[in-house]
mmCIF file of C-alpha atoms in Angstrom:
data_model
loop_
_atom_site.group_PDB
_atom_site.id
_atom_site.type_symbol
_atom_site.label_atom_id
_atom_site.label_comp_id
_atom_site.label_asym_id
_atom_site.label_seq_id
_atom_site.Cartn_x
_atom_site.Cartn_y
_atom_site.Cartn_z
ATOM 1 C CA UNK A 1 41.319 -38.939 -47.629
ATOM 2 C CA UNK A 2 37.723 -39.196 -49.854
ATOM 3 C CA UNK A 3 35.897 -42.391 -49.679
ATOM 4 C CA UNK A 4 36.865 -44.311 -53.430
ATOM 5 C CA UNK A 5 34.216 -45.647 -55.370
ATOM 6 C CA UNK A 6 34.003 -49.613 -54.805
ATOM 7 C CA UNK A 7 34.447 -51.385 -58.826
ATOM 8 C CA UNK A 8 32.023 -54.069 -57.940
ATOM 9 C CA UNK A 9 28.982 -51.856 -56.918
ATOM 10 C CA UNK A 10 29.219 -49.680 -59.858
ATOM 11 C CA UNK A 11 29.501 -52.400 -62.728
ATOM 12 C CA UNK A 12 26.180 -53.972 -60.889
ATOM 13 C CA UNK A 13 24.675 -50.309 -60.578
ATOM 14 C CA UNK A 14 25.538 -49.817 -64.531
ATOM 15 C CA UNK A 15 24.569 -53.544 -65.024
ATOM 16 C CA UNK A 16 20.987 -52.781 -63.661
ATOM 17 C CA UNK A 17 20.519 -48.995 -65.245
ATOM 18 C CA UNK A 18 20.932 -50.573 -68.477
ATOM 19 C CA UNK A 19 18.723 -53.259 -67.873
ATOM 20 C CA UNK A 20 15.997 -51.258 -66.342
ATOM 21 C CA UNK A 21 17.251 -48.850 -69.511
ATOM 22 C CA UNK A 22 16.763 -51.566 -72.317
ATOM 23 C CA UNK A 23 13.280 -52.959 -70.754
ATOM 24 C CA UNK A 24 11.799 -49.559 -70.384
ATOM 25 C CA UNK A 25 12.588 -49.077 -74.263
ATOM 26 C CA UNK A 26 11.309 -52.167 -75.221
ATOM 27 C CA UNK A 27 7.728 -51.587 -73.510
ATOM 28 C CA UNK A 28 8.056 -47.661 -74.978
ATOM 29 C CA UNK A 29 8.327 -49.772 -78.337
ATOM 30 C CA UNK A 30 5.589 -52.083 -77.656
ATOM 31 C CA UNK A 31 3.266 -49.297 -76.470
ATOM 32 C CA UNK A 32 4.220 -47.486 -79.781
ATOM 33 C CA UNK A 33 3.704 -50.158 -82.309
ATOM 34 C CA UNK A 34 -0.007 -50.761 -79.748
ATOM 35 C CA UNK A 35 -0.590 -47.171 -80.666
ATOM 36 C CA UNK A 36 -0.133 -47.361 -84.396
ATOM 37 C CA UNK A 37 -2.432 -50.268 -84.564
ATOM 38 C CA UNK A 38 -5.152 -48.824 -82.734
ATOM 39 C CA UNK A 39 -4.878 -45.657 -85.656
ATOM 40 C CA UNK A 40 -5.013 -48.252 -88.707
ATOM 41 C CA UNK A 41 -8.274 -49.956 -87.198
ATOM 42 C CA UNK A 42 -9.371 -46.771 -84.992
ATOM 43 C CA UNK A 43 -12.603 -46.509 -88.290
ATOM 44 C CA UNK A 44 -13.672 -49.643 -86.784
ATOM 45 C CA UNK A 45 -12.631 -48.919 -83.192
ATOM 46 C CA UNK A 46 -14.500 -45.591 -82.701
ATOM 47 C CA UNK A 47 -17.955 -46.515 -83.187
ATOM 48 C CA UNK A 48 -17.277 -49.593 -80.814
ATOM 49 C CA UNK A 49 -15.705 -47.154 -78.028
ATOM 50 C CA UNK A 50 -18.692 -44.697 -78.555
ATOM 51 C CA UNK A 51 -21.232 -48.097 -78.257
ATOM 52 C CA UNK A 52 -19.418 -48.753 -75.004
ATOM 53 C CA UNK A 53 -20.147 -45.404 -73.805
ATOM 54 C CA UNK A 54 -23.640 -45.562 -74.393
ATOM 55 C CA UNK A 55 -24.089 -49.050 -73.660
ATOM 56 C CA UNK A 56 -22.854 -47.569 -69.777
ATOM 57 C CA UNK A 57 -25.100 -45.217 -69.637
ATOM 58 C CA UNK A 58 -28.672 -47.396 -70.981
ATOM 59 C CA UNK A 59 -27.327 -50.130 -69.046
ATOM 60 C CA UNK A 60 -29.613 -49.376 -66.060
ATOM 61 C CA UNK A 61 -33.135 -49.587 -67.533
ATOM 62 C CA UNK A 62 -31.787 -52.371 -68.958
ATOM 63 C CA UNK A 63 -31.301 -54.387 -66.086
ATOM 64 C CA UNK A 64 -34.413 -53.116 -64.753
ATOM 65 C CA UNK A 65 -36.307 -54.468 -67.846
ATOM 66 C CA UNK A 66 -34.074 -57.673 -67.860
ATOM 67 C CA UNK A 67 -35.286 -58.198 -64.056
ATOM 68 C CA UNK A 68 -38.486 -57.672 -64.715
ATOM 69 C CA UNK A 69 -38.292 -60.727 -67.279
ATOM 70 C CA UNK A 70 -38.567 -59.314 -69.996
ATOM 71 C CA UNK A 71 -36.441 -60.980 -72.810
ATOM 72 C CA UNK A 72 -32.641 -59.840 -73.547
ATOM 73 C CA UNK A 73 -33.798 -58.903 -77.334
ATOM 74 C CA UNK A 74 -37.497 -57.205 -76.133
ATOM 75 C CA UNK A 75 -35.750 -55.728 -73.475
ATOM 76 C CA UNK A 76 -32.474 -54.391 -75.435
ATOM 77 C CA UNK A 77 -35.108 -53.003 -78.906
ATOM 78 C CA UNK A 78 -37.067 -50.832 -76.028
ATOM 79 C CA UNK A 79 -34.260 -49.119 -74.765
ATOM 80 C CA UNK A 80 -33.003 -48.580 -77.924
ATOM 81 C CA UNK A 81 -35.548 -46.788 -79.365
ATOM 82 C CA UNK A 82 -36.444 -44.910 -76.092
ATOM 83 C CA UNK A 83 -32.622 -43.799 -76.008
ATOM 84 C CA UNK A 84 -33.278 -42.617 -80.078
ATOM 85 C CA UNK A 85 -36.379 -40.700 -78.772
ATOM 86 C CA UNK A 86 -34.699 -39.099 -76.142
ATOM 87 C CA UNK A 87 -31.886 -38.118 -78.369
ATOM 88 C CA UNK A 88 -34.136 -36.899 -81.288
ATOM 89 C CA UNK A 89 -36.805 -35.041 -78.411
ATOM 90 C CA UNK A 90 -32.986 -33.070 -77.422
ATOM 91 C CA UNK A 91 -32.548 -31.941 -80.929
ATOM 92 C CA UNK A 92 -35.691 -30.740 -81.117
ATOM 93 C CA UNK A 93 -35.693 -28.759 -78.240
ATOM 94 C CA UNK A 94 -31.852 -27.306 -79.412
ATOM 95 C CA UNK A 95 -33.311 -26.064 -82.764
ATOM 96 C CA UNK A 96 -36.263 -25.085 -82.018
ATOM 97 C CA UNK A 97 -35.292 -21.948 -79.860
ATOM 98 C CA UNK A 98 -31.834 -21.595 -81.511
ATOM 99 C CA UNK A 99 -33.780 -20.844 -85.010
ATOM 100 C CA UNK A 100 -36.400 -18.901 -83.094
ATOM 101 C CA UNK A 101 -33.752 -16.639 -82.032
ATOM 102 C CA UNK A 102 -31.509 -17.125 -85.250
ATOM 103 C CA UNK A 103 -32.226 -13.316 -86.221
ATOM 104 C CA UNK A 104 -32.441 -11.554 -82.639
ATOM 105 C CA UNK A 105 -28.826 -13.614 -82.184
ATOM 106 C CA UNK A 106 -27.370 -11.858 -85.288
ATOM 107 C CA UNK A 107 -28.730 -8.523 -84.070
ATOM 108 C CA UNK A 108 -26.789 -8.806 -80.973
ATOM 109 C CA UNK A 109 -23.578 -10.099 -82.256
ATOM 110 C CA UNK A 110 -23.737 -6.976 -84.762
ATOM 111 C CA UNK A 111 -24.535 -4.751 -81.848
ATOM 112 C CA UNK A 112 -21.338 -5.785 -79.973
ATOM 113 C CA UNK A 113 -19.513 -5.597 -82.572
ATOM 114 C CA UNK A 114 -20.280 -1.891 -83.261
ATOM 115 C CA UNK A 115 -20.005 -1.045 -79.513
ATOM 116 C CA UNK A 116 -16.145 -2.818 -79.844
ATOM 117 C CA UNK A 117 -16.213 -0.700 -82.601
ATOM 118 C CA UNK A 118 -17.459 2.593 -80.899
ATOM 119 C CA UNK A 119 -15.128 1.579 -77.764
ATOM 120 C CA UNK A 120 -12.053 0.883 -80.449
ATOM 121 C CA UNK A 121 -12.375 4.710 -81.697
ATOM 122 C CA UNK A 122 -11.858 6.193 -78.733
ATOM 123 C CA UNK A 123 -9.499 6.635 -76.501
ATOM 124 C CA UNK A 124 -6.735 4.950 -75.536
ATOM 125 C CA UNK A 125 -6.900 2.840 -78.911
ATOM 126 C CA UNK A 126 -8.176 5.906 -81.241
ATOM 127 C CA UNK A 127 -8.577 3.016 -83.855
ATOM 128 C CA UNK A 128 -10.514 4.895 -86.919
ATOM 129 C CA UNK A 129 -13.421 3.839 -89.179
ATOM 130 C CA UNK A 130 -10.518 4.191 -92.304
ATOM 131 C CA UNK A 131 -8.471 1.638 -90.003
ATOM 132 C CA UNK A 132 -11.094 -0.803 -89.764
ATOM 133 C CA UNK A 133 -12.095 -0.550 -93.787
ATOM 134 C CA UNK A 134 -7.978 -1.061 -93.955
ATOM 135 C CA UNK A 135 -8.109 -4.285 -91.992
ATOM 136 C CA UNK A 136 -11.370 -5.225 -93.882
ATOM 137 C CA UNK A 137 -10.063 -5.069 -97.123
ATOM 138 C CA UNK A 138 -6.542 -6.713 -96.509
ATOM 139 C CA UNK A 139 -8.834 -9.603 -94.877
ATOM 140 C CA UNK A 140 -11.269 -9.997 -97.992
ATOM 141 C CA UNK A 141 -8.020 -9.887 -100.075
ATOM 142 C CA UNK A 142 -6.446 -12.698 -98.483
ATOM 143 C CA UNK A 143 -10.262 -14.458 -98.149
ATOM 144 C CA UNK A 144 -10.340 -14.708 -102.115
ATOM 145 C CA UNK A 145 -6.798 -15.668 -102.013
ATOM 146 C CA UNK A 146 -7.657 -19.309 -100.120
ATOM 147 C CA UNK A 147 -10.470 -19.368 -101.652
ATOM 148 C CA UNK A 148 -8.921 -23.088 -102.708
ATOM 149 C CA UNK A 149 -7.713 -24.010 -99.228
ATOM 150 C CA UNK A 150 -11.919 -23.109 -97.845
ATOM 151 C CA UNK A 151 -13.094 -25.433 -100.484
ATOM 152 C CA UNK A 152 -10.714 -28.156 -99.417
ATOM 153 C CA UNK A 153 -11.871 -27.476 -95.955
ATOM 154 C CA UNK A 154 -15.641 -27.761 -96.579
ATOM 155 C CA UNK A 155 -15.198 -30.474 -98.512
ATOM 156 C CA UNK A 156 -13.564 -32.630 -95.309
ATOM 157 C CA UNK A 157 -15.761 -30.486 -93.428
ATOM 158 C CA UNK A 158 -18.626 -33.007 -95.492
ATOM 159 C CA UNK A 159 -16.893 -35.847 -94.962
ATOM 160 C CA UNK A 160 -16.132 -35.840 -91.413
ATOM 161 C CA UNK A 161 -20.017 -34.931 -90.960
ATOM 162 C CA UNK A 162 -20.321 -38.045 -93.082
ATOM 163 C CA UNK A 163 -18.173 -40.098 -91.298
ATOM 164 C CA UNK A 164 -20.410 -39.044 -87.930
ATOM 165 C CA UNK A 165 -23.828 -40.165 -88.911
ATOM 166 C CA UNK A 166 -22.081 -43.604 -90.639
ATOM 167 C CA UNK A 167 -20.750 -43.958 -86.721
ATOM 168 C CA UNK A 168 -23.728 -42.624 -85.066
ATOM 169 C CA UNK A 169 -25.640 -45.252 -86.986
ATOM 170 C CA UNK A 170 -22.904 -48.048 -86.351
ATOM 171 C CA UNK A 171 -22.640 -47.426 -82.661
ATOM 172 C CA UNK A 172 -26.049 -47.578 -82.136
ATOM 173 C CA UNK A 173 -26.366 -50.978 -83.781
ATOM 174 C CA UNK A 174 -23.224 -52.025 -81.601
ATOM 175 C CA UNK A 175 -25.525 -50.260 -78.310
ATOM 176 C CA UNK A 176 -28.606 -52.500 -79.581
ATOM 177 C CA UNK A 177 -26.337 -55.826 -79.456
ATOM 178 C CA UNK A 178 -24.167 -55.079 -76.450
ATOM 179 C CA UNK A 179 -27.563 -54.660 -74.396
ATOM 180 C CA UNK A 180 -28.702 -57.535 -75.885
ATOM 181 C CA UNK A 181 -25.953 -60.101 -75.710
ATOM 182 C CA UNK A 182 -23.458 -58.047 -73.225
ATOM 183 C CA UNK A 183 -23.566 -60.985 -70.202
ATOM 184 C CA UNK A 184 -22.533 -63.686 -72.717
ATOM 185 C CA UNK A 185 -19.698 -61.985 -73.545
ATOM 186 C CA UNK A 186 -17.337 -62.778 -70.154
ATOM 187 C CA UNK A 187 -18.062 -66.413 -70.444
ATOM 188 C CA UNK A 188 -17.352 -66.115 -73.891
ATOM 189 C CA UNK A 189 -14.241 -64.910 -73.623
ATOM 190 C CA UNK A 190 -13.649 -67.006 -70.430
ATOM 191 C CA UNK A 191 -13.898 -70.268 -72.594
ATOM 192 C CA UNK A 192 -11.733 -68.465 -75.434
ATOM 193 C CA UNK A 193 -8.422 -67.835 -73.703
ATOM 194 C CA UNK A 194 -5.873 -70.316 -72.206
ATOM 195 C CA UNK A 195 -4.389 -70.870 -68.550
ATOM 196 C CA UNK A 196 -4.018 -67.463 -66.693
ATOM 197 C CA UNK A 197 -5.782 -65.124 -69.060
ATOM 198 C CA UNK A 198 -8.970 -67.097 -69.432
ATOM 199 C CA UNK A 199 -9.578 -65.562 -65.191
ATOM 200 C CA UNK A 200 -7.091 -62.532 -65.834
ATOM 201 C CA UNK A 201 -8.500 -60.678 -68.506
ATOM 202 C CA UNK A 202 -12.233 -61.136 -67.569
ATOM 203 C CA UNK A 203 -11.422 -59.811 -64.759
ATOM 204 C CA UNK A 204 -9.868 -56.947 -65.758
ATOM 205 C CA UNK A 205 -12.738 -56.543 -68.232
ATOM 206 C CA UNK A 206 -15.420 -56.483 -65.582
ATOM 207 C CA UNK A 207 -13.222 -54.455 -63.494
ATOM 208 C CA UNK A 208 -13.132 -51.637 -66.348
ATOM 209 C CA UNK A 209 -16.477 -52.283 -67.339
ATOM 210 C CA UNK A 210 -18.007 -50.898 -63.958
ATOM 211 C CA UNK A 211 -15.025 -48.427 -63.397
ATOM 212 C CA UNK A 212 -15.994 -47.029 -66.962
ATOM 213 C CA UNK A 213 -19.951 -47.251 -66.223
ATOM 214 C CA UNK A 214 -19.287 -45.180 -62.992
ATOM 215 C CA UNK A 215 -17.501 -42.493 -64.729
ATOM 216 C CA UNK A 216 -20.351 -42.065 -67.168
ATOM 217 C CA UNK A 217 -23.048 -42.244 -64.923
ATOM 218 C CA UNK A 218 -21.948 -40.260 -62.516
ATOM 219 C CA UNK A 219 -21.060 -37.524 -65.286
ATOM 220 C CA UNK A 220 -24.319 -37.314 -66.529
ATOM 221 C CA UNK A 221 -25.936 -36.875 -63.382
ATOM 222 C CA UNK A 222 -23.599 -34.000 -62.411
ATOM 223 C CA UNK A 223 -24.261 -32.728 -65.845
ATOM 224 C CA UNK A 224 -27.675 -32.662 -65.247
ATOM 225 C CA UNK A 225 -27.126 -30.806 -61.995
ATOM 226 C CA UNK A 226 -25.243 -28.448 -63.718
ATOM 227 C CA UNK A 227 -27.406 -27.669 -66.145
ATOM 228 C CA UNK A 228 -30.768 -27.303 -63.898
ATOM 229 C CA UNK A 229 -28.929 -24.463 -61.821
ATOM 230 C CA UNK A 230 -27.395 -23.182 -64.306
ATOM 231 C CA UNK A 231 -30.422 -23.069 -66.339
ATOM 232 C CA UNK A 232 -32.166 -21.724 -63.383
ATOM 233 C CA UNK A 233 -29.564 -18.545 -63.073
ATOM 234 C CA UNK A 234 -30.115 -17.685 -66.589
ATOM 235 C CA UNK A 235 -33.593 -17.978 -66.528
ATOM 236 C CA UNK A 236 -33.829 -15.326 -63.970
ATOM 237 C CA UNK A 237 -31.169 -12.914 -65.130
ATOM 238 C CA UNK A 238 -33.434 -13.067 -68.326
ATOM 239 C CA UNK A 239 -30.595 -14.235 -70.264
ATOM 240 C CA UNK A 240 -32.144 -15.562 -74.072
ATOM 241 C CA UNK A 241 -31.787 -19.392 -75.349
ATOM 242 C CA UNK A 242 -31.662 -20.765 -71.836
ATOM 243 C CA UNK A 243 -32.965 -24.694 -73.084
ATOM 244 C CA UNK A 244 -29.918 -24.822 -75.144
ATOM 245 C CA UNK A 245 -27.568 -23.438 -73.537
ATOM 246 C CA UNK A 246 -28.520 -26.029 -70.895
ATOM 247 C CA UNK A 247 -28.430 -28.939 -72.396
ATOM 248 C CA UNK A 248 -24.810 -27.676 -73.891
ATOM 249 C CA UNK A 249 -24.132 -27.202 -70.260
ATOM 250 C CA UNK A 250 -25.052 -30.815 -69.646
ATOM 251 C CA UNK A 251 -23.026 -32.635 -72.817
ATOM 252 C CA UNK A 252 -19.847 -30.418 -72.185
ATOM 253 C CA UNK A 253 -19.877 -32.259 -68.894
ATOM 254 C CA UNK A 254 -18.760 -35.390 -70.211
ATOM 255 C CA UNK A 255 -15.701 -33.484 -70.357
ATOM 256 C CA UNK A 256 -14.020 -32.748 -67.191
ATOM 257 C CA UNK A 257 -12.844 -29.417 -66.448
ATOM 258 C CA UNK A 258 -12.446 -28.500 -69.932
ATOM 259 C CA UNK A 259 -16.268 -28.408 -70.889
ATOM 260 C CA UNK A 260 -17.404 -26.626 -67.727
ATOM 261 C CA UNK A 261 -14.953 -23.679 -68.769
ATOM 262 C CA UNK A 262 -16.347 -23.887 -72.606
ATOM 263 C CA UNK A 263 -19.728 -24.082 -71.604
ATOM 264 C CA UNK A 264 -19.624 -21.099 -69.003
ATOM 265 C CA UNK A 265 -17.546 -18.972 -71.803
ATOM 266 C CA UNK A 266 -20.577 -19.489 -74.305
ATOM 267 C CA UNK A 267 -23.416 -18.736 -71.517
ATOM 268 C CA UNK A 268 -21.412 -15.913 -70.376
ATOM 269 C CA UNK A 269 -20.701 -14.469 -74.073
ATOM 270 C CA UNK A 270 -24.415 -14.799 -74.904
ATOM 271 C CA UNK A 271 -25.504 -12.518 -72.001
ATOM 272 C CA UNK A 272 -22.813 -10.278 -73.058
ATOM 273 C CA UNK A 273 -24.122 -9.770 -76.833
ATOM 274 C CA UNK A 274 -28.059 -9.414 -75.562
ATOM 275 C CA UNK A 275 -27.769 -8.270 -72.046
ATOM 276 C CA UNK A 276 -25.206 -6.313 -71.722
ATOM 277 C CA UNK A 277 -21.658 -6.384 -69.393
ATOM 278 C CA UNK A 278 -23.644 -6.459 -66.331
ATOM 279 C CA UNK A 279 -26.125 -9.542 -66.601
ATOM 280 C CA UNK A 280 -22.438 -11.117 -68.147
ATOM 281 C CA UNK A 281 -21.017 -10.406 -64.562
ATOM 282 C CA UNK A 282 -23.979 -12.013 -63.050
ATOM 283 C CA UNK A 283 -23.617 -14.812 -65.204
ATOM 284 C CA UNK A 284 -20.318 -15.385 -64.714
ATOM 285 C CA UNK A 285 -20.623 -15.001 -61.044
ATOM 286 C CA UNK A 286 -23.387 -18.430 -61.463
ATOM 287 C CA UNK A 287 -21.480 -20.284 -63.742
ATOM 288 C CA UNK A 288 -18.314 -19.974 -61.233
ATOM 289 C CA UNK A 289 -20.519 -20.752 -58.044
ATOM 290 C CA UNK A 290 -22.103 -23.558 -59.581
ATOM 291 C CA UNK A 291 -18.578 -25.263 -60.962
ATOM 292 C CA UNK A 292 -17.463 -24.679 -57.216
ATOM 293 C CA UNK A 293 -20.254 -26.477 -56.094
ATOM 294 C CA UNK A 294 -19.542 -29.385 -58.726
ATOM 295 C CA UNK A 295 -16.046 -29.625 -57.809
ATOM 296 C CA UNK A 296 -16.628 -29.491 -53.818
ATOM 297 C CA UNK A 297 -19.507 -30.728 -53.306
ATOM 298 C CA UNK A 298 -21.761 -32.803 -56.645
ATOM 299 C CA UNK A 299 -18.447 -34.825 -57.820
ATOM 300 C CA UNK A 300 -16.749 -36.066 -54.650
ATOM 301 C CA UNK A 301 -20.070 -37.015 -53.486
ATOM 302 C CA UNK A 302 -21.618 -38.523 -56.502
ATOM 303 C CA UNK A 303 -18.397 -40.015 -57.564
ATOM 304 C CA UNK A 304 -17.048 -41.385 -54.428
ATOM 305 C CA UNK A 305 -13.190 -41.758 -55.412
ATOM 306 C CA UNK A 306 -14.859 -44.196 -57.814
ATOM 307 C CA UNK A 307 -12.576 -43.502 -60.430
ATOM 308 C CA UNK A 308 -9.496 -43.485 -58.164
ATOM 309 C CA UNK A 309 -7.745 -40.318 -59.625
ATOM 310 C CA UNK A 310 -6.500 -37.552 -58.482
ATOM 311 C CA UNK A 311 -8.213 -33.865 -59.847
ATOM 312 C CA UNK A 312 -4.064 -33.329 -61.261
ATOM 313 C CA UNK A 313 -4.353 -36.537 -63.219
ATOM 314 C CA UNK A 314 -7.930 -35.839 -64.959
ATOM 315 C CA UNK A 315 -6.383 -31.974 -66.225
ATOM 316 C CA UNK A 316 -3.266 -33.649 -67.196
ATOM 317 C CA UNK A 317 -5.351 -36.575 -68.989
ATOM 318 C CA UNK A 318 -7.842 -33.746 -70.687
ATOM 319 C CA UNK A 319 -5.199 -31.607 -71.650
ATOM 320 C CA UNK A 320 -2.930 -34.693 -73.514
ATOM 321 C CA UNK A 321 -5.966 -35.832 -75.102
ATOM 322 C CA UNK A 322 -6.986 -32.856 -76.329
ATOM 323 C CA UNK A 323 -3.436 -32.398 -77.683
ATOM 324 C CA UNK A 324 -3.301 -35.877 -79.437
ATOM 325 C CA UNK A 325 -6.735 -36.162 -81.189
ATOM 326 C CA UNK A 326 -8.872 -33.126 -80.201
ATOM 327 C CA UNK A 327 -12.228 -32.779 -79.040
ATOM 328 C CA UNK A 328 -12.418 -37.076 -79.528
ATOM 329 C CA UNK A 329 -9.377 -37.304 -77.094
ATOM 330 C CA UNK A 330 -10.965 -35.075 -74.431
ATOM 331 C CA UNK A 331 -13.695 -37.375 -74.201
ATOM 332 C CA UNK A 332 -11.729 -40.492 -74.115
ATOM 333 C CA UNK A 333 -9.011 -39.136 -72.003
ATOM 334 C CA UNK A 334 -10.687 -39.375 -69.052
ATOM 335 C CA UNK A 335 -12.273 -42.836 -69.445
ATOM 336 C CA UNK A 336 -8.974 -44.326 -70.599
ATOM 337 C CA UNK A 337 -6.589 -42.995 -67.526
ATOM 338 C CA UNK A 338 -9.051 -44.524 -65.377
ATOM 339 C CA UNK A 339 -9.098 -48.054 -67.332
ATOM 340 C CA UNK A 340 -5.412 -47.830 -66.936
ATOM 341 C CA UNK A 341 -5.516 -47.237 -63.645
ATOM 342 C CA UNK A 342 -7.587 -50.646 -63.620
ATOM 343 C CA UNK A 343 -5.186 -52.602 -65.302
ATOM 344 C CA UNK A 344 -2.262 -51.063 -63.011
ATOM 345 C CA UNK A 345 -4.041 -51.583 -59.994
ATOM 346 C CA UNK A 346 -4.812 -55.199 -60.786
ATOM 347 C CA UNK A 347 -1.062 -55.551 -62.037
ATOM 348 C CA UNK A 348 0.333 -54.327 -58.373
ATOM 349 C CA UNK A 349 -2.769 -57.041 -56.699
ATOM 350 C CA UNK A 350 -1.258 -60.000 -58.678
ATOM 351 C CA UNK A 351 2.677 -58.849 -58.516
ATOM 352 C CA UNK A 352 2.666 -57.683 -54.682
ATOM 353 C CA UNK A 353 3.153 -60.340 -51.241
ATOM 354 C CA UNK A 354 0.208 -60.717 -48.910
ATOM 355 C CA UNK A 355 0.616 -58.420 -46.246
ATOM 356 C CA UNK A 356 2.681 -59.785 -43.312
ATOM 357 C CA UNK A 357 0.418 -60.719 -39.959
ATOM 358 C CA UNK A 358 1.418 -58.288 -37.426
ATOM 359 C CA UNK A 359 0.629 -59.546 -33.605
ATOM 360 C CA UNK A 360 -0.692 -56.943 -31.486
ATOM 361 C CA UNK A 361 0.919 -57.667 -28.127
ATOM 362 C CA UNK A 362 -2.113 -55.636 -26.047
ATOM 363 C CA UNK A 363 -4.790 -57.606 -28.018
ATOM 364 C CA UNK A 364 -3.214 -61.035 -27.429
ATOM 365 C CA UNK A 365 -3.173 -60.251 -23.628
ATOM 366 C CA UNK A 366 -6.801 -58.533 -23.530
ATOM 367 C CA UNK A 367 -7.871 -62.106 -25.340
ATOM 368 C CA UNK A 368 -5.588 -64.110 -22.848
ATOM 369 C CA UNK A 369 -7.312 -62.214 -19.456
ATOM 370 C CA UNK A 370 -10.476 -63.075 -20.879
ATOM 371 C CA UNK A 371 -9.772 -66.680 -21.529
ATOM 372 C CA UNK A 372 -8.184 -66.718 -17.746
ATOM 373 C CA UNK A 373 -11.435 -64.896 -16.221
ATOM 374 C CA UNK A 374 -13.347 -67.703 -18.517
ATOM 375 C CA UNK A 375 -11.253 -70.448 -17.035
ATOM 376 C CA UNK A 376 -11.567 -69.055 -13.496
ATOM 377 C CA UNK A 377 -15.527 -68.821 -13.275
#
């Protein structure tokens, strides 16, 4: 006869899946209604999140200056404008070449399109020039047809570039003060907050503030590595617009995984259009060296599990980002799984038992021989 199911243990099973049921809804409430406030305020948010970010990365010279003695407001208005210099000096060397080789760049994309073109007629496609003009013609038809929905989109397209310099310009006012006033902030807060929080969440904050200054450091500096060698592999395959392609090389590496493959695609497209399908190979075959390299070799050594998260986590944190808010969640995602890793790892700290002494028999009896030898002599 089959083993019956005992009443008591399944009302208390029931008792606590409902439980653990109705408290996992209420936080996926609370982390909904968190979420909703953060996209009412997120205007004022964003240029304080992109502050923080470059706060992180100035925040060494800084020091340096600060140890030097110079003054917190001296100190914070020279790294300020050497950071703007910097900046502008990147620009310049981006345009420069770019407009240099505007009209050679236009040549070559023209040229691979007529040798898709010239491929596309022959066989096995046999696509025809009266094909093309076909497809041409149905796509200008449909062009002047949203010609309303392309004004629409240039016209946010002008207000989201808007809405960039008027955060640009905010977060580097926010940069200025958090250099300046940044160490006065954890007392601040300390004397702010009651009981508990006024040691928890300072804590926490200076917990995220060096797990989020890590992750930025170290991504620049692998950036940078990135973009020397493969700056240096284009250089030699004679590929055009190597300085910019570089320094794209080096911002796409604030995003993880992502940029690396967007960056590579562009190098490897250029050499395509001027160079041809075999200097693409070669670039290719640099691009995927050097990103084996980064992952192997640049990250886990630069990095140092200083983030604390698995390579699984960071594609599944790029990828939901992405999904959520675009190109702005890609470069957040990152940052934020690790800051929540923070706050969950200081969670389990305060939540968890000290660990239970274990005696070693074999060391208590190598310490009580030595005693008796002590004793003896």
């Amino acid at each position: 006869m089959g083993a019956t199911l005992n009443a008591a243990k399944t009302r208390e099973a029931t008792r606590n899946a409902a439980r653990i049921s109705l408290q996992t809804l209420l936080i996926l409430l609370l982390t909904y209604v968190l979420l909703r406030l953060l996209g009412l305020v997120w205007s004022v948010l964003w240029p304080v999140v992109v502050a923080l970010l470059l706060t992180t990365l100035t925040w060494p010279p800084m020091r340096l200056l600060r140890n030097r003695g110079w003054s917190p407001a001296l100190a914070a208005s020279t790294v300020t404008v050497l950071f703007l210099i910097l900046v502008g000096g990147v620009i310049v060397l981006i345009a420069v070449p770019v407009s240099a080789q505007g009209g050679k760049l236009a040549q070559g994309v023209m040229e691979g399109i007529q040798t898709v073109r010239d491929w596309a007629s022959g066989p096995p496609l046999k696509i025809s020039d009266a094909d093309v003009n076909s497809g041409l013609n149905t796509a200008a038809d449909k062009l002047q047809q949203s010609v309303g929905s392309i004004a629409n989109a240039t016209l946010t397209g002008v207000g989201t570039v808007v809405n960039g310099l008027v955060t640009t310009i905010l977060a580097l006012f926010l940069m200025f003060f958090f250099l300046k006033d940044g160490p006065r902030f954890l007392p601040w807060l300390s004397r702010q907050l009651p009981g508990r929080l006024s040691v928890d969440l300072p804590e926490i904050a200076t917990r995220g503030w060096n797990t989020l200054g890590s992750f930025v450091r170290s991504q620049a500096f692998v950036g940078l590595l990135d973009a020397v060698f493969i700056g240096l592999g284009l250089w030699i395959t004679g590929v055009p617009l190597v300085l910019p392609l570089a320094v794209l090389t080096f911002i796409t590496a604030f995003v993880p995984i992502v940029g690396a493959v967007f960056a590579g695609l562009v190098a490897v497209l250029i050499a395509l259009v001027f160079n041809g399908w075999v200097k693409a190979l070669i670039v290719l075959g640099i691009v995927l060296l050097v990103q084996q390299l980064e992952g192997n070799i640049f990250q886990p050594m630069i990095q140092s599990r200083g983030l604390g998260l698995h390579a699984g986590v960071v594609l599944l944190s790029v990828t939901l980002g992405g999904n959520l808010a675009g190109i702005v969640g890609s470069l957040l995602a990152v940052p934020v799984a690790a800051l929540v890793a923070v706050v969950w790892n200081y969670l389990r700290e305060q939540l968890s038992d000290p660990p239970p002494v274990v005696d070693d028999p074999a060391e208590k009896e190598a310490v009580q021989e030595v005693l008796g030898d002590a004793t003896a002599g």
